[in-house]
Short mmCIF file of N, CA and C in Angstrom, two decimals:
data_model
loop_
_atom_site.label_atom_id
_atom_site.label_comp_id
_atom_site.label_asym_id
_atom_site.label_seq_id
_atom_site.Cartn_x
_atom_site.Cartn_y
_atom_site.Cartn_z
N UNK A 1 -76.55 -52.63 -7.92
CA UNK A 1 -76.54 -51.27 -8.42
C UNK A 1 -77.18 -51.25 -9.80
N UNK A 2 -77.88 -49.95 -10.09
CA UNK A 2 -78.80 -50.30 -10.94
C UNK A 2 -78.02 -48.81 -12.58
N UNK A 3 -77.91 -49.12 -13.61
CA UNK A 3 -77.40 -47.62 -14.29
C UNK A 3 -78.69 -47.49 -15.05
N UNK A 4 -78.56 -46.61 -15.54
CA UNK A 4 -79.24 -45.28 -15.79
C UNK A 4 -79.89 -46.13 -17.77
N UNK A 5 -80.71 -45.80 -17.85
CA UNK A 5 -80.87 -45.74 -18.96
C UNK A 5 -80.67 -45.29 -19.70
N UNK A 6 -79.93 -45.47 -20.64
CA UNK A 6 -79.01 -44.63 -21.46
C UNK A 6 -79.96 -43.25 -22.72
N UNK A 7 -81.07 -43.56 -22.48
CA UNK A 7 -82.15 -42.56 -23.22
C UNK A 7 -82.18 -41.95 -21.95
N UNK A 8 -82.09 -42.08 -20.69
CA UNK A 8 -82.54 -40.92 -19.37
C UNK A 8 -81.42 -40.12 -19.45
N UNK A 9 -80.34 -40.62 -19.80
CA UNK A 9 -79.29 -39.57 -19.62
C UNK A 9 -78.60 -38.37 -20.93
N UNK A 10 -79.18 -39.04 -22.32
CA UNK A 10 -79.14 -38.43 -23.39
C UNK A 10 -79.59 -36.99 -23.40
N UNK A 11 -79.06 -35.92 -24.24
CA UNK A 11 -80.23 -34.81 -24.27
C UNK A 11 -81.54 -34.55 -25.19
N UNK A 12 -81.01 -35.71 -26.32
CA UNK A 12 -82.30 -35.71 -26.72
C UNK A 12 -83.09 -37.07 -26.69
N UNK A 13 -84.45 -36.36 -26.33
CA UNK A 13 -85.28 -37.68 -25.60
C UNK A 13 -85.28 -38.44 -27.15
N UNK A 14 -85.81 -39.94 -26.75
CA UNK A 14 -85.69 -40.68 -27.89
C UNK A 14 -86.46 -40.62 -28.70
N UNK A 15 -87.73 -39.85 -29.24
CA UNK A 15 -88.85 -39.20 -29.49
C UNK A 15 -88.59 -38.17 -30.67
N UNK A 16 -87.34 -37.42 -29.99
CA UNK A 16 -87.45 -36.79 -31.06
C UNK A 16 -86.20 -36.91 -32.17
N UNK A 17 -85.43 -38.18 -32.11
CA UNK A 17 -84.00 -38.18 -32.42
C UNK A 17 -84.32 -38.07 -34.14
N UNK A 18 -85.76 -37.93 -34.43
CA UNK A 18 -85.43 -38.01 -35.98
C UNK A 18 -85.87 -36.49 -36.29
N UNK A 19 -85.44 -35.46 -35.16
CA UNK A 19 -85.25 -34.32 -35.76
C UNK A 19 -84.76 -33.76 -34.47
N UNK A 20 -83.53 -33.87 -35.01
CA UNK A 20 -82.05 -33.04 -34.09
C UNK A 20 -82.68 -31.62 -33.93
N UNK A 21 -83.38 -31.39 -35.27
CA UNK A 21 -82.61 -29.35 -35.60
C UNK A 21 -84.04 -29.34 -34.27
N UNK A 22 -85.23 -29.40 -35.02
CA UNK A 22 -86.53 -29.32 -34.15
C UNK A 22 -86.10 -29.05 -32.63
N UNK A 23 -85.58 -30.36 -32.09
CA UNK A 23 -85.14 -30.45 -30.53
C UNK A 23 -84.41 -29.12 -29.83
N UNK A 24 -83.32 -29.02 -31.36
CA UNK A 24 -82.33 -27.69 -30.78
C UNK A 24 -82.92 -26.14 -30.79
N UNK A 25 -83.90 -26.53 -31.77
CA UNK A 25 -84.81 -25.15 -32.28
C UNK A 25 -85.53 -24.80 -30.74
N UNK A 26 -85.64 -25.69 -29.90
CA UNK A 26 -86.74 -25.90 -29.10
C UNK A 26 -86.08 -25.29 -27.85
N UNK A 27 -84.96 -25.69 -27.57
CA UNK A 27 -84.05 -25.34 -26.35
C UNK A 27 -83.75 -24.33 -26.40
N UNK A 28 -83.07 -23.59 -28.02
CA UNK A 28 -82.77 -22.43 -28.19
C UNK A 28 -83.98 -21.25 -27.74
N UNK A 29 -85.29 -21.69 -28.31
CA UNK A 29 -86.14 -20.79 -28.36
C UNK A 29 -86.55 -20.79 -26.46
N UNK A 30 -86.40 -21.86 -25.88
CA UNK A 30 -86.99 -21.69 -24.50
C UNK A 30 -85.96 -21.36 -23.46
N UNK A 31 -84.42 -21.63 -24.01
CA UNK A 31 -83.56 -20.62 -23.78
C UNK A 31 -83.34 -19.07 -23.33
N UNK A 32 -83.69 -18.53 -24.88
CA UNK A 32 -84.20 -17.42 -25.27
C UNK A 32 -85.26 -16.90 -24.06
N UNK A 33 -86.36 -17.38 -23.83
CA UNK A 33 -87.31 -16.86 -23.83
C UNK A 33 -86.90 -16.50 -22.02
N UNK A 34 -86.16 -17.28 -21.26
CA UNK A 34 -86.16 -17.16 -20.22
C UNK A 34 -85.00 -16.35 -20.15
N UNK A 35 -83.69 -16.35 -20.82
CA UNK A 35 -82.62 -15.11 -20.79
C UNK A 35 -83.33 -13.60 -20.55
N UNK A 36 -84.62 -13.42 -22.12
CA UNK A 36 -84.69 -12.32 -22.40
C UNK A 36 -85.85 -12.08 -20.85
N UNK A 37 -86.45 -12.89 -20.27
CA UNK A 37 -87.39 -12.55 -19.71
C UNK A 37 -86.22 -11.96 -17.91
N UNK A 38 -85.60 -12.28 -17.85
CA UNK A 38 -84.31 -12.19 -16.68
C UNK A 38 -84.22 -10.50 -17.08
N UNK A 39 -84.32 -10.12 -18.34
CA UNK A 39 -83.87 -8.54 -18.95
C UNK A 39 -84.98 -7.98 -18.60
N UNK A 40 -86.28 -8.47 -18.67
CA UNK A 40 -87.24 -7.56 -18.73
C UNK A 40 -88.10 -7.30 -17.30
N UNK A 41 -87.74 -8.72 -16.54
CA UNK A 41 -88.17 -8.55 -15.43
C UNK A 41 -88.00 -6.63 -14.39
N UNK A 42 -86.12 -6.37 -15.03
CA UNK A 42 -86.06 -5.06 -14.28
C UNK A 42 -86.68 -4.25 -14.85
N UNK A 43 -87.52 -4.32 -16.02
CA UNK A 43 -88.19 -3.36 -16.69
C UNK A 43 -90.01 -3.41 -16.22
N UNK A 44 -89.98 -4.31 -15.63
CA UNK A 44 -91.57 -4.74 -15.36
C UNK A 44 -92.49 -5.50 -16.36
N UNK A 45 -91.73 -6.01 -17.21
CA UNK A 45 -92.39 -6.58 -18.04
C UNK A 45 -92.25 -8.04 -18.25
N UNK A 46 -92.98 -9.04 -18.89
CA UNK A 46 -92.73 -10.47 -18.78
C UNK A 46 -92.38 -10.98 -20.43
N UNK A 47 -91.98 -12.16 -20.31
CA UNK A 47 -91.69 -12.40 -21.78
C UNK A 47 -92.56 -12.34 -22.56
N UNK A 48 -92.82 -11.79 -23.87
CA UNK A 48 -93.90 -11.55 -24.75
C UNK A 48 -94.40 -9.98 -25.01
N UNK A 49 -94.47 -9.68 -23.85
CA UNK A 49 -94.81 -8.30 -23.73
C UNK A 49 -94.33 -7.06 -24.50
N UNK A 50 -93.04 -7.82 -24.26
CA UNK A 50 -92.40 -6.40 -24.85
C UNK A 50 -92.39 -6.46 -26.48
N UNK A 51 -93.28 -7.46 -27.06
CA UNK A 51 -93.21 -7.79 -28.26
C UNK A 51 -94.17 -7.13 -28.88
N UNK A 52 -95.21 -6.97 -27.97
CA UNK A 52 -96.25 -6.32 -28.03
C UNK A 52 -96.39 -4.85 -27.94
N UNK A 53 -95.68 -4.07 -27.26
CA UNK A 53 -95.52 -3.29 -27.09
C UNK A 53 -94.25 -2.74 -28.33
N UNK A 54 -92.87 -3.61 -28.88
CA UNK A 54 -93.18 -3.35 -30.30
C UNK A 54 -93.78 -2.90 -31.62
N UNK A 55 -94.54 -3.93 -31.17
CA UNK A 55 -95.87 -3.30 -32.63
C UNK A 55 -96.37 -2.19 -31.99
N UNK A 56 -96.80 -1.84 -30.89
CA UNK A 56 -97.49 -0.64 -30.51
C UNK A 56 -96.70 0.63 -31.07
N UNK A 57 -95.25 0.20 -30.76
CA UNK A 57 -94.42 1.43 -30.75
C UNK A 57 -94.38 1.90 -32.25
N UNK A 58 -94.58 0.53 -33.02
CA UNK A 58 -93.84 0.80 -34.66
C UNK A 58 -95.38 1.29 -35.44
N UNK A 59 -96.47 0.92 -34.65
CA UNK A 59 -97.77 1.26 -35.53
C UNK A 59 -98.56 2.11 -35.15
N UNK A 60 -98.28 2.69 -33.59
CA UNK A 60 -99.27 3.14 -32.82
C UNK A 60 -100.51 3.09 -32.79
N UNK A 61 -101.73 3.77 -32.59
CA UNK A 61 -103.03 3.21 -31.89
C UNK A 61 -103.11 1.96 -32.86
N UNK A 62 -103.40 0.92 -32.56
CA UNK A 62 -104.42 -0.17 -33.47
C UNK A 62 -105.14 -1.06 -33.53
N UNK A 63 -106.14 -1.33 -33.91
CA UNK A 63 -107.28 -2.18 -33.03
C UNK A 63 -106.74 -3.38 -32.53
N UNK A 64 -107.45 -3.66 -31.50
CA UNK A 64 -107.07 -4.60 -30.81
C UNK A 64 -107.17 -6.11 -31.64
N UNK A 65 -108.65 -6.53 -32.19
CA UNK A 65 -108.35 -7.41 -32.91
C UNK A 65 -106.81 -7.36 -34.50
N UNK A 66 -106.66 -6.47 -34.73
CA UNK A 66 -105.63 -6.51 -35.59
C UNK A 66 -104.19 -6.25 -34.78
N UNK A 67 -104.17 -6.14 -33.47
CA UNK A 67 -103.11 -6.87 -32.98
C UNK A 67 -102.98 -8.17 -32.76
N UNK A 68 -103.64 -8.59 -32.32
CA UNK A 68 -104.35 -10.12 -32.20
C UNK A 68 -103.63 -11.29 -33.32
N UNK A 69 -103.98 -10.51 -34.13
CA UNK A 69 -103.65 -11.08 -35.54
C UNK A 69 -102.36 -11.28 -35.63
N UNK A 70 -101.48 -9.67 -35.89
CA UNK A 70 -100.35 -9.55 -36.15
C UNK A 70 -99.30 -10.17 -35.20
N UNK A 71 -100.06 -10.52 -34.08
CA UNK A 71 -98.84 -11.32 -32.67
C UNK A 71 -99.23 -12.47 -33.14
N UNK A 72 -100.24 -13.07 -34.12
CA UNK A 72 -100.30 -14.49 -34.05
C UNK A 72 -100.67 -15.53 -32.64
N UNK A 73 -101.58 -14.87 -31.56
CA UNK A 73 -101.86 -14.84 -30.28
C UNK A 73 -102.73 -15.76 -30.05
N UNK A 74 -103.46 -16.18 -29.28
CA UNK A 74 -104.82 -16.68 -29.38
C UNK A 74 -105.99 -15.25 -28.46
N UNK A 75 -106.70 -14.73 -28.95
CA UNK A 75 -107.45 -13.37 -28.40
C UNK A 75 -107.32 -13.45 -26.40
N UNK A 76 -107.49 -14.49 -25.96
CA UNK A 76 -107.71 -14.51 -24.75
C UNK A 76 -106.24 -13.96 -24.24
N UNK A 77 -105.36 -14.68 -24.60
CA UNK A 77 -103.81 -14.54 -24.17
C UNK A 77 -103.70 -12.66 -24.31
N UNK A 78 -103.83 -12.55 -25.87
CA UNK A 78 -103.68 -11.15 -25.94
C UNK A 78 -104.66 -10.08 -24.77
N UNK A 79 -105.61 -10.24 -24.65
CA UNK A 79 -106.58 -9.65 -23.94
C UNK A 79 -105.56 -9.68 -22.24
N UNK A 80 -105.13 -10.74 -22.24
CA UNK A 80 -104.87 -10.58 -20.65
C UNK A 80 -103.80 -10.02 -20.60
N UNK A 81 -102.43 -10.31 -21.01
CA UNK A 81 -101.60 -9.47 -21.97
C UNK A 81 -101.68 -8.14 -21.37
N UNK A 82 -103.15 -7.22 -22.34
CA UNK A 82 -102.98 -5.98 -22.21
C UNK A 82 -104.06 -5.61 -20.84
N UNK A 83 -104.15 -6.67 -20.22
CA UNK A 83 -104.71 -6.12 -19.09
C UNK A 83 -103.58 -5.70 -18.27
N UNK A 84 -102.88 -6.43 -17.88
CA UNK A 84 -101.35 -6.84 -16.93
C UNK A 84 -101.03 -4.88 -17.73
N UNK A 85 -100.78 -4.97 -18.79
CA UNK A 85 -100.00 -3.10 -19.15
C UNK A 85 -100.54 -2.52 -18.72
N UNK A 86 -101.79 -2.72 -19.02
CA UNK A 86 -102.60 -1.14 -18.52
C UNK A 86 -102.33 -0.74 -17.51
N UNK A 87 -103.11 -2.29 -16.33
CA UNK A 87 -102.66 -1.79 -14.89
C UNK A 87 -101.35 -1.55 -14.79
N UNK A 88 -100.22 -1.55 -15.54
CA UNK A 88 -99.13 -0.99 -14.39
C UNK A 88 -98.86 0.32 -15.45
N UNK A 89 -100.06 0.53 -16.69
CA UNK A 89 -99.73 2.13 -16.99
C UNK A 89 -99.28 2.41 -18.07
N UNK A 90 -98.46 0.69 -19.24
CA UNK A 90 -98.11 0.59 -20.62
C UNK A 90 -99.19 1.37 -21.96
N UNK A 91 -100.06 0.64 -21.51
CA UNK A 91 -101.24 0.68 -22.45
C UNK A 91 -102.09 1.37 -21.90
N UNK A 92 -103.24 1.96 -23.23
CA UNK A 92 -104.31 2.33 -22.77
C UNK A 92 -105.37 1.70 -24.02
N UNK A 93 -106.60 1.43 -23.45
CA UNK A 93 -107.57 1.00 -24.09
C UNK A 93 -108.22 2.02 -24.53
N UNK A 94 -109.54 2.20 -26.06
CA UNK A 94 -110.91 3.13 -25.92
C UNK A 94 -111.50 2.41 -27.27
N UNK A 95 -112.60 2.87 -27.09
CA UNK A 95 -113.29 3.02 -27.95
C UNK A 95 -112.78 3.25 -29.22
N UNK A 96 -113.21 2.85 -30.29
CA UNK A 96 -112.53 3.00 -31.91
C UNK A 96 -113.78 4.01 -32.57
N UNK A 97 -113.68 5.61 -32.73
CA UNK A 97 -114.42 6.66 -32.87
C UNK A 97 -114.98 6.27 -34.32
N UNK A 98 -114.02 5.38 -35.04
CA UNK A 98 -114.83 4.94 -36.35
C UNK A 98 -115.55 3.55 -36.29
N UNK A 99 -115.72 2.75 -35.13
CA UNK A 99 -116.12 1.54 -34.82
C UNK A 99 -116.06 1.80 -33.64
N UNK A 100 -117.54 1.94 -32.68
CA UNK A 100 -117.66 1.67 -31.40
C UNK A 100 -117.57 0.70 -30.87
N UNK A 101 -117.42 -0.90 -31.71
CA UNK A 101 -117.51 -1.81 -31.31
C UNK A 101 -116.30 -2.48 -31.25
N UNK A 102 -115.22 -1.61 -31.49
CA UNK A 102 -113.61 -2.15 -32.09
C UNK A 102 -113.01 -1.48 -30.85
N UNK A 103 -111.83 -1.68 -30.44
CA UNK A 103 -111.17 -1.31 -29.10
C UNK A 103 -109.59 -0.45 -29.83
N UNK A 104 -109.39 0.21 -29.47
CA UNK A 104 -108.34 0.89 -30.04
C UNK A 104 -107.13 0.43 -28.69
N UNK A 105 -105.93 0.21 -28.73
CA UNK A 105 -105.22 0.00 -28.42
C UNK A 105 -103.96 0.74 -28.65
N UNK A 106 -103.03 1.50 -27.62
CA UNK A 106 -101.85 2.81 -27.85
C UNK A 106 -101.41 2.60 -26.71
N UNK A 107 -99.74 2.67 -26.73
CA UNK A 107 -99.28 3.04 -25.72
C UNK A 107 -98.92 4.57 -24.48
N UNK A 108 -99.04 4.55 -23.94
CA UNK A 108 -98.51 5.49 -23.01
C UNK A 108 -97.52 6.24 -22.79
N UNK A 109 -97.53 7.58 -22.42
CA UNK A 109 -95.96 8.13 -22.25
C UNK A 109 -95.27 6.88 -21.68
N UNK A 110 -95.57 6.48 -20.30
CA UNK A 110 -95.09 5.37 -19.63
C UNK A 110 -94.70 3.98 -20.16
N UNK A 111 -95.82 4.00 -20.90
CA UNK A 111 -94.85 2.76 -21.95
C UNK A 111 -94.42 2.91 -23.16
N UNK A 112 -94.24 4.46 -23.79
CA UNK A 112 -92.83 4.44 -24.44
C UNK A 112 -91.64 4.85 -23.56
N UNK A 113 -91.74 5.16 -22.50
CA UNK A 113 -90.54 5.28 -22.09
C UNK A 113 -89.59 3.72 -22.13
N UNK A 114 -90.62 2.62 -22.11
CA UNK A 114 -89.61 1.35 -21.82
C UNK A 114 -89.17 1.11 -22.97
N UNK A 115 -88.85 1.76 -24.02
CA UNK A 115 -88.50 1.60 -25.83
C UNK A 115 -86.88 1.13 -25.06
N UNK A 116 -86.34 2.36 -24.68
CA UNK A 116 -85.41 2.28 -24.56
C UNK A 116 -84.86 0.70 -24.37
N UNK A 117 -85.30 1.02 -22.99
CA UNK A 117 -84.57 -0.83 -22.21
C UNK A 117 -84.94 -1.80 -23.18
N UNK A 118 -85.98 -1.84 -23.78
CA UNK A 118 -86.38 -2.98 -24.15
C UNK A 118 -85.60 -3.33 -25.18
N UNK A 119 -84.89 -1.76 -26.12
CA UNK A 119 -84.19 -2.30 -26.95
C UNK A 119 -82.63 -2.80 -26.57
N UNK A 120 -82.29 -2.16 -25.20
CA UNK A 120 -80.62 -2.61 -24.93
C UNK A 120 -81.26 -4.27 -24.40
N UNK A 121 -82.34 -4.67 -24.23
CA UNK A 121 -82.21 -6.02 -23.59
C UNK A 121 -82.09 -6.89 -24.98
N UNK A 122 -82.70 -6.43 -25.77
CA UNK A 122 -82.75 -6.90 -26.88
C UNK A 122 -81.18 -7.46 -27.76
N UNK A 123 -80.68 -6.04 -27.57
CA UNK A 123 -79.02 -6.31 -27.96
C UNK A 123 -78.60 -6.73 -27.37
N UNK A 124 -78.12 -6.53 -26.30
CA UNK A 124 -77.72 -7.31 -25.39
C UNK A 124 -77.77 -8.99 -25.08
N UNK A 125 -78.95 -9.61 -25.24
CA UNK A 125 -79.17 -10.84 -25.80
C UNK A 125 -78.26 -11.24 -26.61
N UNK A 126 -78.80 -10.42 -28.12
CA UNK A 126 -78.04 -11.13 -29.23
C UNK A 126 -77.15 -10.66 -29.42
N UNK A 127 -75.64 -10.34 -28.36
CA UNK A 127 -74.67 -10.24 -28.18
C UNK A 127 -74.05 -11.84 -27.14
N UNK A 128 -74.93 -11.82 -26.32
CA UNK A 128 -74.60 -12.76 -25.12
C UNK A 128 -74.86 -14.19 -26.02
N UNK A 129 -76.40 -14.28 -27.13
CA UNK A 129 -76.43 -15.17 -27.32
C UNK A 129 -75.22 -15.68 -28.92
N UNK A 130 -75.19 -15.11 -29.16
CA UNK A 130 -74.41 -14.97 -30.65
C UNK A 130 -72.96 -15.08 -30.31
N UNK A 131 -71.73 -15.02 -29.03
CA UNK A 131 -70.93 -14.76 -28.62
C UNK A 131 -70.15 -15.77 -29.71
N UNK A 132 -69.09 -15.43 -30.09
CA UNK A 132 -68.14 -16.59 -30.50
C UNK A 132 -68.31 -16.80 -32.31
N UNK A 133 -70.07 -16.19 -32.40
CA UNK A 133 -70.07 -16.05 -33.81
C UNK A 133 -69.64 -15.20 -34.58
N UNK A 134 -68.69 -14.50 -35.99
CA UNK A 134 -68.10 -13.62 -36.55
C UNK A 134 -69.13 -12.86 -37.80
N UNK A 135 -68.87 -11.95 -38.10
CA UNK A 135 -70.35 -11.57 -38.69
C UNK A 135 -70.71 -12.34 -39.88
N UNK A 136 -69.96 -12.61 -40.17
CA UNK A 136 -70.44 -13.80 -41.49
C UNK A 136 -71.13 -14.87 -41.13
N UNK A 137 -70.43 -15.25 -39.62
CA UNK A 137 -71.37 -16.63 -38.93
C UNK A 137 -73.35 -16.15 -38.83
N UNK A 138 -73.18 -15.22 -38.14
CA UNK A 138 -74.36 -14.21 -37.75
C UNK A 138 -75.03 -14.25 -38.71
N UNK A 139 -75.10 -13.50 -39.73
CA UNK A 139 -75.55 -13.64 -41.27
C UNK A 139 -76.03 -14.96 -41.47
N UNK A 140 -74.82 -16.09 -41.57
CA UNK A 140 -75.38 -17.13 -41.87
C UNK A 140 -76.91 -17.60 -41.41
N UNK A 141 -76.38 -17.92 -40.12
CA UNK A 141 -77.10 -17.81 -38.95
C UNK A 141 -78.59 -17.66 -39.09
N UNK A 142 -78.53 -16.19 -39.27
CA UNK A 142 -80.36 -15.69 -39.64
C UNK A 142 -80.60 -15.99 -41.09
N UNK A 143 -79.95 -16.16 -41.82
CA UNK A 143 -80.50 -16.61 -43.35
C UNK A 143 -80.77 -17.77 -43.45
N UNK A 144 -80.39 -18.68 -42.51
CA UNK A 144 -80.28 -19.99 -42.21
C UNK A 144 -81.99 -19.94 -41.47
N UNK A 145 -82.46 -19.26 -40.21
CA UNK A 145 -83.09 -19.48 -39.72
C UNK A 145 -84.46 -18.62 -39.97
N UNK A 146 -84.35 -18.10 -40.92
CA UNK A 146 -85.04 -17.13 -41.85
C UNK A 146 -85.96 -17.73 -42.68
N UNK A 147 -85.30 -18.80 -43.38
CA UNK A 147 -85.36 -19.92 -44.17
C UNK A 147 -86.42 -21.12 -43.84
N UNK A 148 -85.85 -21.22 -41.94
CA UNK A 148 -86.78 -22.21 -41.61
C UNK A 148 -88.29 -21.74 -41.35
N UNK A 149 -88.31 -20.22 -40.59
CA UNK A 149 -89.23 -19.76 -40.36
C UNK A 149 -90.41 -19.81 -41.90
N UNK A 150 -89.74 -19.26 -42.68
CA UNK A 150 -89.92 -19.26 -43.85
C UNK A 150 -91.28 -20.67 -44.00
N UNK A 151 -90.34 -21.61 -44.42
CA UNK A 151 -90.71 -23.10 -44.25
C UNK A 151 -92.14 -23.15 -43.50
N UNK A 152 -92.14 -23.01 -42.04
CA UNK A 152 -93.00 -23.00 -41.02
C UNK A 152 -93.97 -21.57 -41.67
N UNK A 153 -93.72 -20.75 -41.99
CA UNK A 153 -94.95 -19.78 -42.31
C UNK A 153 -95.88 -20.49 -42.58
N UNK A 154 -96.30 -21.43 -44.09
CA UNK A 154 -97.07 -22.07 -44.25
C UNK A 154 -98.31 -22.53 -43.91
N UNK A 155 -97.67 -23.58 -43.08
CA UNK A 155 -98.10 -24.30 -41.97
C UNK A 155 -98.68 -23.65 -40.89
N UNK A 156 -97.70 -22.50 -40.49
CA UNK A 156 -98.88 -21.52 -39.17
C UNK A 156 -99.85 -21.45 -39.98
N UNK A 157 -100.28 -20.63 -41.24
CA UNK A 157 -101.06 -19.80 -41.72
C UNK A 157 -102.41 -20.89 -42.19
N UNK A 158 -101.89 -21.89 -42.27
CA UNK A 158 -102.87 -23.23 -42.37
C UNK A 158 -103.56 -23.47 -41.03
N UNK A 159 -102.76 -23.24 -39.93
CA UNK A 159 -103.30 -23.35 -38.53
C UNK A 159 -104.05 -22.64 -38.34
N UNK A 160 -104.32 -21.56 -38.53
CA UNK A 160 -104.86 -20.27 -38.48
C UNK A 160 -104.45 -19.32 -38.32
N UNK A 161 -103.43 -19.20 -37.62
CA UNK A 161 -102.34 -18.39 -37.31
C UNK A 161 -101.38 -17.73 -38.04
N UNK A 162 -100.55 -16.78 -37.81
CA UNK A 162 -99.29 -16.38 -38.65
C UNK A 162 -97.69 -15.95 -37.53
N UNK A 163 -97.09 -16.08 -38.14
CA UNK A 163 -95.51 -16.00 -37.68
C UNK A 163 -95.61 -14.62 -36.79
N UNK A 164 -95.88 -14.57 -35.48
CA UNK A 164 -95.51 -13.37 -34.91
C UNK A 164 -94.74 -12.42 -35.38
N UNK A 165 -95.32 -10.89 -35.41
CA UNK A 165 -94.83 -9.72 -35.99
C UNK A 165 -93.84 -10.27 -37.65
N UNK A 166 -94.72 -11.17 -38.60
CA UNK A 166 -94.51 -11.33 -39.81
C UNK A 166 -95.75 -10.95 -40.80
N UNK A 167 -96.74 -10.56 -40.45
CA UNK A 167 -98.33 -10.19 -40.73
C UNK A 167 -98.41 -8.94 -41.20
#
């Protein structure tokens, strides 16, 4: 009989044991991403999307490359992104009347109507995910992880990139 290697059965692979938080940052966030995407599925939307449709809601029309930006995206991702809305009716594309060569980007009656859901999925989350924490924990919590983002700004912005909807 043969046992297990004791790194196969650990949760964190042995790779990354010289950064616990990183590993947990990692689970949490891919966690996250599949909870919230379970919420949005009844809404028709996939994870990310509705992030996007965010900024739409909070800035309305705005060029497409300066969404681009502000999601911290890579252009192709975003582009396909708002193909997937359009066709089901979120978004609409045109022409930029002060730049013909710029794409204006706005949502739809149809996709403000999903404000709503998108925001109870939203709470809802960080109710389900936060459970057990007291509001002082909570607080902590995001000042704590505020902090790290913080940290990491940097470094995106060196990448080329910036901290989604922090731009």
């Amino acid at each position: 009989m043969t046992t297990a290697d004791p790194a196969c059965t650990d949760q964190t692979p042995s790779a990354a044991r010289g950064g616990p938080v990183g590993i947990t940052l990692a689970r949490v966030a891919r966690a996250h991403r599949i909870a919230m995407g379970r919420r949005l599925r009844d809404l028709g939307l996939y994870p990310g999307q509705e992030l996007m449709m965010m900024r739409l809601w909070d800035c309305g029309a705005v060029r497409q490359s300066e969404l681009i930006q502000s999601l911290g995206l890579d252009p192709s991702t975003v582009t396909k992104m708002l193909q997937r809305l359009e066709q089901c009716g979120y978004v609409r594309r045109s022409p930029d009347p002060a730049d013909r060569r710029a794409v204006l980007v706005e949502t739809t009656e149809r996709g403000q109507a999903l404000r709503a859901g998108v925001e109870r999925a939203w709470a809802d989350l960080e109710e389900s995910s936060l459970a057990g924490l007291d509001p002082a924990g909570r607080a902590e919590l995001a000042r704590l992880l505020g902090l790290v983002a913080e940290n990491l700004r940097e470094e995106a912005d060196e990448a080329g990139g910036c901290a989604p909807l922090n731009c």
